[in-house]
CSV table of C-alpha atoms in Angstrom, one decimal:
chain,number,residue,atom,x,y,z
A,1,GLN,CA,0.3,-0.1,-0.1
A,2,CYS,CA,1.4,3.9,-1.1
A,3,ASP,CA,-0.2,6.5,-0.6
A,4,HIS,CA,1.7,8.6,-4.0
A,5,THR,CA,2.1,6.6,-7.2
A,6,ALA,CA,6.3,7.2,-7.5
A,7,TRP,CA,7.0,4.9,-3.8
A,8,GLY,CA,4.8,2.2,-5.8
A,9,VAL,CA,6.4,2.8,-9.0
A,10,ALA,CA,9.5,2.1,-7.2
A,11,LEU,CA,8.0,-0.5,-5.4
A,12,CYS,CA,7.2,-2.7,-8.8
A,13,GLU,CA,10.9,-1.9,-10.6
A,14,LYS,CA,13.1,-3.5,-7.3
A,15,LEU,CA,10.9,-6.7,-7.4
A,16,GLY,CA,11.3,-6.5,-10.6
A,17,HIS,CA,8.4,-8.8,-11.0
A,18,PRO,CA,5.8,-9.1,-14.4
A,19,ARG,CA,3.0,-9.8,-11.7
A,20,PHE,CA,3.7,-7.4,-8.9
A,21,LYS,CA,1.7,-3.9,-10.5
A,22,LEU,CA,-0.8,-1.6,-9.2
A,23,LEU,CA,-3.8,-1.4,-8.3
A,24,TYR,CA,-4.1,2.6,-9.2
A,25,ASP,CA,-7.5,4.4,-7.4
A,26,ILE,CA,-7.6,8.0,-8.7
A,27,TYR,CA,-10.0,9.0,-6.2
A,28,HIS,CA,-6.9,8.4,-3.7
A,29,MET,CA,-4.6,9.7,-6.1
A,30,GLN,CA,-6.2,12.7,-7.3
A,31,VAL,CA,-6.6,13.4,-3.2
A,32,MET,CA,-2.9,13.2,-2.1
A,33,GLU,CA,-1.2,14.0,-6.0
A,34,GLY,CA,-3.4,15.5,-8.5
A,35,ASP,CA,-2.2,15.2,-12.4
A,36,VAL,CA,-4.0,11.8,-12.6
A,37,ILE,CA,-3.8,12.2,-16.8
A,38,SER,CA,-0.5,12.3,-16.6
A,39,THR,CA,0.6,10.3,-14.1
A,40,ILE,CA,-1.0,7.5,-15.5
A,41,SER,CA,0.4,7.7,-19.0
A,42,ARG,CA,4.2,7.6,-17.6
A,43,ASN,CA,3.3,4.8,-15.4
A,44,ILE,CA,0.6,2.2,-16.8
A,45,ASP,CA,3.7,-0.2,-17.5
A,46,HIS,CA,3.2,-0.8,-13.5
A,47,ILE,CA,-0.5,-0.6,-13.0
A,48,ALA,CA,-2.5,-3.5,-13.0
A,49,HIS,CA,-6.2,-2.0,-12.0
A,50,PHE,CA,-7.9,0.8,-11.5
A,51,HIS,CA,-10.5,1.8,-8.9
A,52,THR,CA,-13.0,4.9,-9.7
A,53,ALA,CA,-15.1,7.4,-7.4
A,54,GLY,CA,-16.2,10.8,-7.5
A,55,VAL,CA,-14.0,13.8,-5.5
A,56,PRO,CA,-15.1,15.5,-3.2
A,57,GLY,CA,-17.2,12.8,-1.6
A,58,ARG,CA,-16.5,9.2,-3.0
A,59,HIS,CA,-19.5,9.1,-3.8
A,60,GLU,CA,-21.0,8.9,-8.5
A,61,LEU,CA,-18.6,9.9,-11.1
A,62,ASP,CA,-21.1,12.7,-11.8
A,63,ASP,CA,-20.7,16.2,-12.9
A,64,SER,CA,-20.5,17.4,-9.6
A,65,GLN,CA,-17.3,16.4,-9.2
A,66,GLU,CA,-13.8,17.1,-9.9
A,67,LEU,CA,-12.3,14.2,-12.4
A,68,ASN,CA,-13.2,14.1,-15.5
A,69,TYR,CA,-14.0,10.6,-15.6
A,70,PRO,CA,-14.4,10.5,-20.0
A,71,ALA,CA,-11.1,12.0,-20.6
A,72,ILE,CA,-9.2,10.3,-18.1
A,73,ALA,CA,-10.9,6.7,-19.7
A,74,ARG,CA,-9.3,8.1,-23.1
A,75,ALA,CA,-6.1,8.6,-21.6
A,76,VAL,CA,-6.5,4.7,-20.4
A,77,ALA,CA,-7.1,3.4,-23.4
A,78,ALA,CA,-4.8,5.3,-25.3
A,79,THR,CA,-2.4,3.2,-23.6
A,80,GLY,CA,-3.2,-0.3,-24.3
A,81,PHE,CA,-4.3,-1.0,-21.3
A,82,THR,CA,-6.5,-4.0,-21.3
A,83,GLY,CA,-6.5,-4.6,-17.3
A,84,PHE,CA,-9.6,-4.0,-14.7
A,85,VAL,CA,-11.3,-1.5,-13.2
A,86,GLY,CA,-14.0,-1.5,-10.9
A,87,HIS,CA,-15.5,1.5,-9.9
A,88,GLU,CA,-15.8,1.7,-5.7
A,89,PHE,CA,-17.9,4.6,-4.9
A,90,VAL,CA,-20.5,5.3,-2.4
A,91,PRO,CA,-23.6,6.0,-4.4
A,92,LEU,CA,-25.4,9.0,-3.3
A,93,ALA,CA,-28.5,7.9,-5.9
A,94,ALA,CA,-32.0,6.0,-4.9
A,95,ASP,CA,-31.0,3.7,-7.2
A,96,PRO,CA,-27.1,2.2,-7.0
A,97,PHE,CA,-27.6,0.3,-10.1
A,98,LEU,CA,-28.5,2.9,-12.1
A,99,SER,CA,-25.4,4.7,-10.8
A,100,LEU,CA,-23.0,2.0,-11.4
A,101,ALA,CA,-25.1,2.2,-15.1
A,102,ASP,CA,-23.6,6.3,-15.8
A,103,ALA,CA,-20.4,5.0,-13.9
A,104,VAL,CA,-19.6,2.4,-16.6
A,105,ARG,CA,-20.9,4.9,-19.3
A,106,ARG,CA,-19.4,8.0,-18.3
A,107,TRP,CA,-16.1,4.6,-18.5
A,108,GLN,CA,-16.8,4.0,-21.3
């Protein structure tokens, strides 16, 4: 577990095993260091999985929060990433399944 991408990448490089990679929590990294698109693009070889959530509050990926998830998703896709994306937010909407469907749509 790490709070900064550079620390996690350094650990990946030190261990040097292709199966040891980062779970990049986009919400957490935005809070801790910002500049997520550039950081993801520079370090994609060390990332195996992404988590999403809106900032602030760890809620839906909607227009009320500061991250532009469609732009983040395009940047991730441009790297050729084929791993997993987990939507790890706390829905405020009455129907959490609609919130999940919207998150998936915004990521595509």
